Amino acid sequence: MTLGWFSIIRLGLVQMALGAIVVLTTSTLNRLMVVEMALPAVLPGLLVALHYGIQITRPNWGFLSDTGGHRTRWIIGGMACLGLGAFGAAVGVVLFATSFATGLALSILSYALIGLGVGASGTSLLALLATATEPRRRAAAATITWLMMIFGIAVTAGTVGAFLDPYSPALLLRIVAIVTVGALGLTVLSVWGIERRVKPSAPASEAPRFIDGLREVWAEPAARNFTVFVFLSMTAYFMQELILEPYAGLIFGFTPGQSTQLSGAQNGGVFLGMLTVGVAATGLRIGSLRAWVVAGCLGSAASLVAISLAGAFALAPALLPAVVALGVFNGMFAVAAIGSMMALASEGREAREGTRMGLWGAAQAIAAGFGGLIGAAAVDVMRIALTDDSIAFGSVFLFEAGLFLAAALLAQKVIADRRTPAGAPMVPGE
């Protein structure tokens, strides 16, 4: 009646497929627009902000899955929409070379589809995990699924980076097609039949309208305060997303393949950071979720300072270790915050798990779009105002470090000092 470890891992494969597609749109395509196409960084910033902005619909997806069920349908349909949008975005990048207007129109449509796909698939998947996982397994389930997502991101970025050199438009389209079709097939195989075997969530008959369900969740102080924390911390988390690869290309002369591999190394660090917290907090019960969140935020701030200094002093060998360190601390912060989110999702009014996950997912998405956009726009402004690109990029990285410090202070107030009671170690054979 609840998810076993094998089913949790299967759902983690869906997260892995989702991450594999999204990393292409937020790193590789972004780099190609800024460096190879010589377009202003704010353009991919606006496109990525569009796909995150559309994810404001996440609470609605969660509410629909709370009241109507059929989460498998939303997961698969959302992944298909995401894959179509990602391939369209790649075609849009190619079209920029011949027709800016056509490329822009297709890119806007494609990034809108990406936002709808991520919102429908990701929220429904998290709602299924939150409602069908035993309380003692929730923290471990969060760790497993996010580790698999980051693994998918890191492997995809590294593999695509290796095959993308020497770059050509035809090669780009072929690689994106392979990734998207493979991700959709993996999703169908992974999620099929799981929902039928678990206990269905209770219907929310007292509040049949979405706005009523959202008001009920927003009235809960814990859910409301955590939403504010998610927005601030995720703004800091995503500010570097659209400028790190252009930074590597413009300041250190990285090729498209090398900068994509740098992104893969960063996400490899995220995987390591998540694994560290998963083993220490979930398995060995070392430290509270709040302590790991604070440590991750502080370490991320320090890593961003190191990345800024690497460019300012032309320390090319220091870039990779600093980027990997940023990934490690980002992973520590993220998985501890996700563990807190999974625990909070089932607290408060019953049959609102999907709505809560959707609310926090929307806050994350808005923050991701906002953070990426202001990071890209700030770099454009600073590059115009300053003659040194390294100082322009470095100033934005330092501002992001300041946001992480503020997030660490806020985490002390809004996250309960809990020792992950839901995170019992996995038992082999379950």
XYZ file of C-alpha atoms in Angstrom:
430
model
C 0.000 0.000 0.000
C 3.042 2.294 0.263
C 6.178 2.707 -1.825
C 8.973 0.193 -1.292
C 12.597 1.026 -1.961
C 12.489 -0.392 -5.479
C 9.507 1.815 -6.376
C 11.209 4.863 -4.867
C 14.270 4.197 -7.015
C 12.052 3.824 -10.074
C 10.527 7.239 -9.393
C 14.044 8.555 -8.936
C 14.725 7.537 -12.535
C 11.980 9.964 -13.577
C 13.755 12.742 -11.696
C 16.974 11.701 -13.431
C 15.297 11.956 -16.844
C 13.845 15.347 -15.972
C 17.235 16.703 -14.898
C 18.914 15.333 -18.029
C 16.637 17.402 -20.280
C 16.583 20.577 -18.190
C 20.389 20.844 -17.965
C 20.587 21.129 -21.750
C 18.303 24.174 -21.755
C 19.880 25.982 -18.807
C 23.567 25.376 -19.523
C 24.473 24.200 -23.039
C 21.926 26.235 -25.014
C 22.539 29.259 -22.811
C 26.287 29.099 -23.459
C 25.761 28.801 -27.226
C 23.528 31.876 -27.319
C 25.909 34.073 -25.317
C 29.304 33.003 -26.712
C 28.821 31.406 -30.164
C 25.847 33.621 -31.196
C 27.226 36.721 -29.367
C 23.760 37.488 -27.974
C 23.347 39.441 -24.713
C 23.176 37.219 -21.620
C 19.827 38.723 -20.706
C 18.183 36.962 -23.690
C 18.665 33.387 -22.432
C 18.018 34.836 -18.991
C 14.567 35.969 -20.104
C 13.857 32.651 -21.825
C 14.825 30.619 -18.769
C 12.861 33.055 -16.588
C 9.857 32.371 -18.824
C 10.036 28.627 -18.260
C 10.412 29.149 -14.513
C 7.666 31.793 -14.442
C 5.180 29.429 -16.061
C 5.875 27.020 -13.216
C 3.823 29.319 -11.003
C 1.121 26.859 -12.087
C 2.739 24.166 -9.897
C 0.241 24.608 -7.018
C -2.564 23.998 -9.498
C -0.929 20.782 -10.772
C -0.524 19.646 -7.175
C -4.116 20.465 -6.326
C -5.372 18.589 -9.388
C -3.407 15.515 -8.350
C -4.708 15.847 -4.781
C -8.337 15.902 -5.885
C -8.440 13.931 -9.102
C -5.626 11.415 -8.840
C -4.100 10.084 -12.081
C -0.651 11.381 -11.192
C 0.946 8.948 -13.647
C -0.866 10.688 -16.492
C 0.505 14.088 -15.478
C 4.030 12.721 -15.002
C 4.250 11.123 -18.455
C 2.398 13.916 -20.261
C 4.556 16.540 -18.600
C 7.736 14.737 -19.627
C 6.552 14.564 -23.245
C 5.834 18.303 -23.174
C 9.270 18.959 -21.654
C 11.067 16.901 -24.303
C 9.229 18.641 -27.140
C 10.075 22.027 -25.674
C 13.763 21.167 -25.236
C 14.140 20.030 -28.852
C 12.312 23.141 -30.045
C 14.667 25.290 -27.967
C 17.671 23.649 -29.645
C 16.168 24.340 -33.080
C 15.607 27.932 -31.976
C 19.294 28.334 -31.146
C 20.216 27.091 -34.618
C 17.727 29.482 -36.241
C 19.234 32.504 -34.489
C 22.133 32.307 -36.965
C 19.848 32.927 -39.965
C 16.737 34.664 -38.615
C 16.677 36.295 -35.198
C 12.897 36.811 -35.239
C 12.129 33.188 -36.159
C 14.597 31.856 -33.628
C 13.162 34.075 -30.898
C 9.554 33.117 -31.654
C 10.337 29.397 -31.575
C 12.432 29.816 -28.421
C 9.612 31.592 -26.575
C 7.150 28.829 -27.476
C 9.650 26.109 -26.594
C 10.605 27.524 -23.196
C 6.901 27.913 -22.379
C 6.447 24.193 -23.130
C 9.467 23.417 -20.934
C 7.870 25.273 -18.031
C 4.554 23.476 -18.425
C 6.279 20.110 -18.715
C 8.468 20.528 -15.654
C 5.537 21.845 -13.617
C 3.156 19.020 -14.504
C 5.659 16.172 -14.317
C 7.811 17.318 -11.399
C 4.986 18.394 -9.079
C 2.928 15.273 -9.682
C 5.972 13.097 -9.059
C 6.764 14.833 -5.750
C 3.129 14.609 -4.675
C 3.127 10.879 -5.372
C 6.291 10.476 -3.308
C 4.944 12.568 -0.428
C 1.610 10.747 -0.181
C 2.715 7.164 -0.895
C 5.943 6.974 1.114
C 5.981 5.848 4.729
C 6.928 8.689 7.128
C 10.112 6.919 8.210
C 11.260 6.674 4.601
C 10.487 10.195 3.400
C 13.861 11.786 4.079
C 15.627 8.829 2.495
C 13.246 8.988 -0.482
C 14.028 12.680 -0.946
C 17.744 11.943 -0.829
C 17.519 9.056 -3.297
C 15.383 10.854 -5.873
C 17.425 14.059 -5.795
C 20.701 12.204 -5.950
C 19.441 10.459 -9.050
C 18.320 13.750 -10.579
C 21.716 15.349 -9.972
C 23.390 12.207 -11.301
C 21.351 12.569 -14.476
C 22.307 16.231 -14.768
C 26.003 15.585 -14.173
C 26.238 12.605 -16.520
C 24.284 14.368 -19.267
C 26.361 17.547 -19.014
C 29.619 15.601 -19.035
C 28.606 13.288 -21.867
C 27.097 16.010 -24.036
C 30.182 18.143 -23.442
C 32.417 15.324 -24.642
C 30.411 14.719 -27.816
C 29.621 18.358 -28.663
C 33.167 19.269 -29.760
C 33.709 20.176 -32.527
C 30.379 22.010 -32.383
C 27.955 22.001 -35.291
C 24.201 22.736 -35.399
C 23.400 19.284 -36.804
C 25.351 17.604 -34.012
C 23.534 19.698 -31.390
C 20.108 18.690 -32.713
C 21.079 15.025 -32.895
C 22.318 15.001 -29.303
C 19.247 16.813 -27.946
C 16.915 14.437 -29.820
C 18.648 11.393 -28.337
C 18.470 12.801 -24.796
C 14.798 13.823 -24.981
C 13.506 10.614 -26.569
C 15.528 8.515 -24.150
C 14.239 10.500 -21.166
C 10.609 10.043 -22.207
C 11.039 6.300 -22.730
C 12.734 5.929 -19.351
C 9.907 7.854 -17.682
C 7.194 5.624 -19.125
C 9.007 2.449 -18.082
C 9.815 3.793 -14.612
C 6.432 5.130 -13.501
C 4.088 2.661 -15.219
C 1.944 0.695 -12.762
C 3.322 2.217 -9.546
C 0.341 4.429 -8.725
C -2.115 1.529 -8.985
C -0.293 -0.378 -6.245
C -0.196 2.336 -3.583
C -2.829 3.668 -1.223
C -4.665 6.569 -2.878
C -4.639 9.959 -1.161
C -7.807 11.068 0.569
C -10.063 13.265 -1.578
C -10.319 16.912 -0.557
C -14.080 17.206 -0.770
C -14.369 20.144 1.631
C -12.491 22.513 -0.674
C -13.268 21.576 -4.275
C -11.788 24.788 -5.681
C -8.071 25.315 -6.169
C -8.099 28.776 -4.578
C -9.707 27.358 -1.420
C -7.080 24.653 -1.119
C -4.291 27.178 -1.647
C -5.729 29.498 0.999
C -5.852 26.640 3.482
C -2.179 25.881 2.939
C -1.116 29.553 2.984
C -2.914 29.980 6.331
C -0.457 27.504 7.901
C 2.444 29.552 9.424
C 5.013 26.791 8.871
C 4.126 26.437 5.165
C 4.065 30.214 4.664
C 7.418 30.865 6.374
C 9.094 27.999 4.548
C 7.862 29.441 1.242
C 9.705 32.704 1.986
C 12.891 30.785 2.798
C 12.631 28.749 -0.416
C 12.308 31.914 -2.493
C 15.345 33.644 -0.977
C 17.623 30.610 -0.938
C 16.713 29.528 -4.463
C 17.306 33.033 -5.804
C 20.857 32.710 -4.475
C 21.158 29.138 -5.765
C 20.233 29.976 -9.359
C 21.933 33.351 -9.874
C 25.053 31.721 -11.296
C 23.206 29.211 -13.459
C 23.167 31.308 -16.637
C 26.515 33.072 -16.241
C 28.956 30.386 -15.089
C 29.507 28.802 -18.515
C 29.765 32.166 -20.327
C 32.204 33.208 -17.569
C 34.352 30.171 -18.309
C 34.212 30.848 -22.047
C 34.850 34.602 -21.984
C 37.386 34.813 -19.144
C 39.221 31.472 -19.393
C 38.697 30.604 -23.081
C 36.755 27.367 -22.530
C 35.232 25.735 -25.627
C 31.500 24.784 -25.631
C 32.410 21.210 -24.758
C 34.771 22.269 -21.964
C 32.270 24.651 -20.383
C 29.548 22.004 -20.554
C 31.921 19.573 -18.835
C 32.564 22.248 -16.191
C 28.826 22.300 -15.551
C 28.949 18.515 -15.298
C 31.745 18.764 -12.723
C 29.692 21.245 -10.721
C 26.717 18.908 -10.696
C 29.021 16.051 -9.787
C 29.890 18.130 -6.733
C 26.183 18.603 -6.028
C 25.786 14.825 -6.161
C 28.643 14.389 -3.684
C 27.188 17.005 -1.338
C 23.764 15.390 -1.419
C 25.260 11.967 -0.824
C 27.202 13.320 2.163
C 24.067 14.682 3.806
C 22.075 11.585 2.888
C 24.581 9.310 4.614
C 25.354 11.588 7.566
C 21.908 12.982 8.399
C 19.655 10.187 7.175
C 21.809 7.138 7.861
C 24.116 8.097 10.735
C 21.864 10.787 12.285
C 24.725 13.304 12.365
C 23.478 16.889 12.557
C 20.009 18.307 12.070
C 18.494 19.312 8.743
C 18.738 22.956 9.770
C 22.455 22.635 10.561
C 23.144 21.084 7.145
C 21.142 23.824 5.395
C 23.128 26.547 7.169
C 26.465 24.832 6.491
C 25.583 24.456 2.814
C 24.643 28.130 2.480
C 27.833 29.335 4.183
C 30.027 27.021 2.111
C 28.298 28.118 -1.099
C 29.038 31.759 -0.229
C 32.722 30.973 0.327
C 32.941 29.048 -2.969
C 31.440 31.945 -4.916
C 34.055 34.268 -3.444
C 36.741 31.839 -4.650
C 35.223 31.734 -8.164
C 35.224 35.530 -8.277
C 38.853 35.734 -7.168
C 39.906 33.117 -9.751
C 38.811 35.451 -12.539
C 40.102 38.634 -10.935
C 43.612 37.215 -10.530
C 43.601 35.014 -13.689
C 43.915 31.822 -11.629
C 42.629 29.376 -14.238
C 43.677 26.235 -12.286
C 41.553 27.413 -9.336
C 38.306 27.601 -11.315
C 37.491 23.887 -11.455
C 38.090 23.188 -7.719
C 36.054 26.266 -6.770
C 33.176 25.232 -9.047
C 33.202 21.674 -7.672
C 33.228 23.066 -4.107
C 30.236 25.248 -4.993
C 28.442 22.140 -6.222
C 29.237 20.210 -3.035
C 27.896 22.935 -0.744
C 24.905 23.547 -3.030
C 24.104 19.843 -2.770
C 24.387 19.879 1.026
C 22.020 22.830 1.270
C 19.568 21.518 -1.315
C 19.059 17.981 -0.005
C 18.660 19.203 3.587
C 16.082 21.741 2.443
C 14.320 19.042 0.419
C 14.264 16.761 3.461
C 12.615 19.551 5.446
C 10.156 20.059 2.600
C 9.196 16.377 2.495
C 8.618 16.373 6.249
C 6.535 19.563 6.167
C 4.475 18.401 3.185
C 2.514 15.951 5.349
C 2.114 18.301 8.316
C -1.030 20.390 8.662
C -4.332 19.771 6.932
C -4.675 16.333 5.320
C -4.990 15.794 1.562
C -2.963 18.911 0.813
C 0.460 17.336 0.224
C 0.378 18.068 -3.486
C -0.754 21.649 -2.935
C 2.062 22.288 -0.443
C 4.660 20.751 -2.742
C 3.226 22.807 -5.587
C 3.397 26.017 -3.548
C 7.047 25.449 -2.664
C 7.789 24.317 -6.202
C 6.259 27.531 -7.513
C 8.334 29.592 -5.073
C 11.437 27.727 -6.228
C 10.569 28.181 -9.888
C 9.872 31.898 -9.553
C 13.095 32.347 -7.581
C 15.042 30.338 -10.169
C 13.741 32.463 -13.017
C 14.211 35.680 -11.066
C 17.687 34.712 -9.880
C 18.875 33.608 -13.308
C 17.443 36.713 -14.958
C 18.907 39.255 -12.547
C 22.246 37.421 -12.657
C 22.364 37.596 -16.451
C 21.063 41.169 -16.589
C 23.522 42.311 -13.924
C 26.415 40.820 -15.900
C 25.309 42.674 -19.053
C 25.070 45.975 -17.152
C 28.410 45.461 -15.392
C 30.172 44.539 -18.644
C 28.967 47.817 -20.155
C 29.917 49.850 -17.094
C 33.297 48.188 -16.551
C 36.121 47.461 -18.968
C 37.139 44.222 -17.256
C 34.787 41.263 -17.809
C 36.279 39.345 -14.900
C 35.339 42.120 -12.473
C 31.838 42.331 -13.985
C 31.187 38.613 -13.504
C 32.970 38.572 -10.140
C 30.784 41.344 -8.756
C 27.670 39.305 -9.494
C 29.170 36.202 -7.875
C 29.947 38.246 -4.740
C 26.379 39.565 -4.588
C 25.131 35.977 -4.845
C 27.416 35.054 -1.943
C 25.720 37.746 0.118
C 22.300 36.258 -0.631
C 23.507 32.867 0.602
C 24.591 34.471 3.880
C 21.119 35.994 4.267
C 19.537 32.595 3.509
C 21.652 30.983 6.249
C 20.353 33.505 8.777
C 16.752 32.955 7.681
C 17.107 29.170 7.886
C 17.886 29.486 11.600
C 14.406 30.930 12.136
C 12.120 29.012 9.785
C 13.478 25.433 9.773
C 12.810 23.237 12.782
C 15.875 21.754 14.469
C 14.841 18.176 13.760
C 17.037 15.070 13.532
C 15.269 13.570 10.505
C 13.035 11.097 12.373
C 11.677 10.005 9.004
C 15.068 9.031 7.723
C 15.684 5.500 8.902
C 18.475 3.772 6.962
C 17.455 1.624 4.036
C 17.052 -2.060 4.764
C 18.424 -4.320 1.999
C 15.772 -6.427 0.353
C 12.825 -4.163 1.204
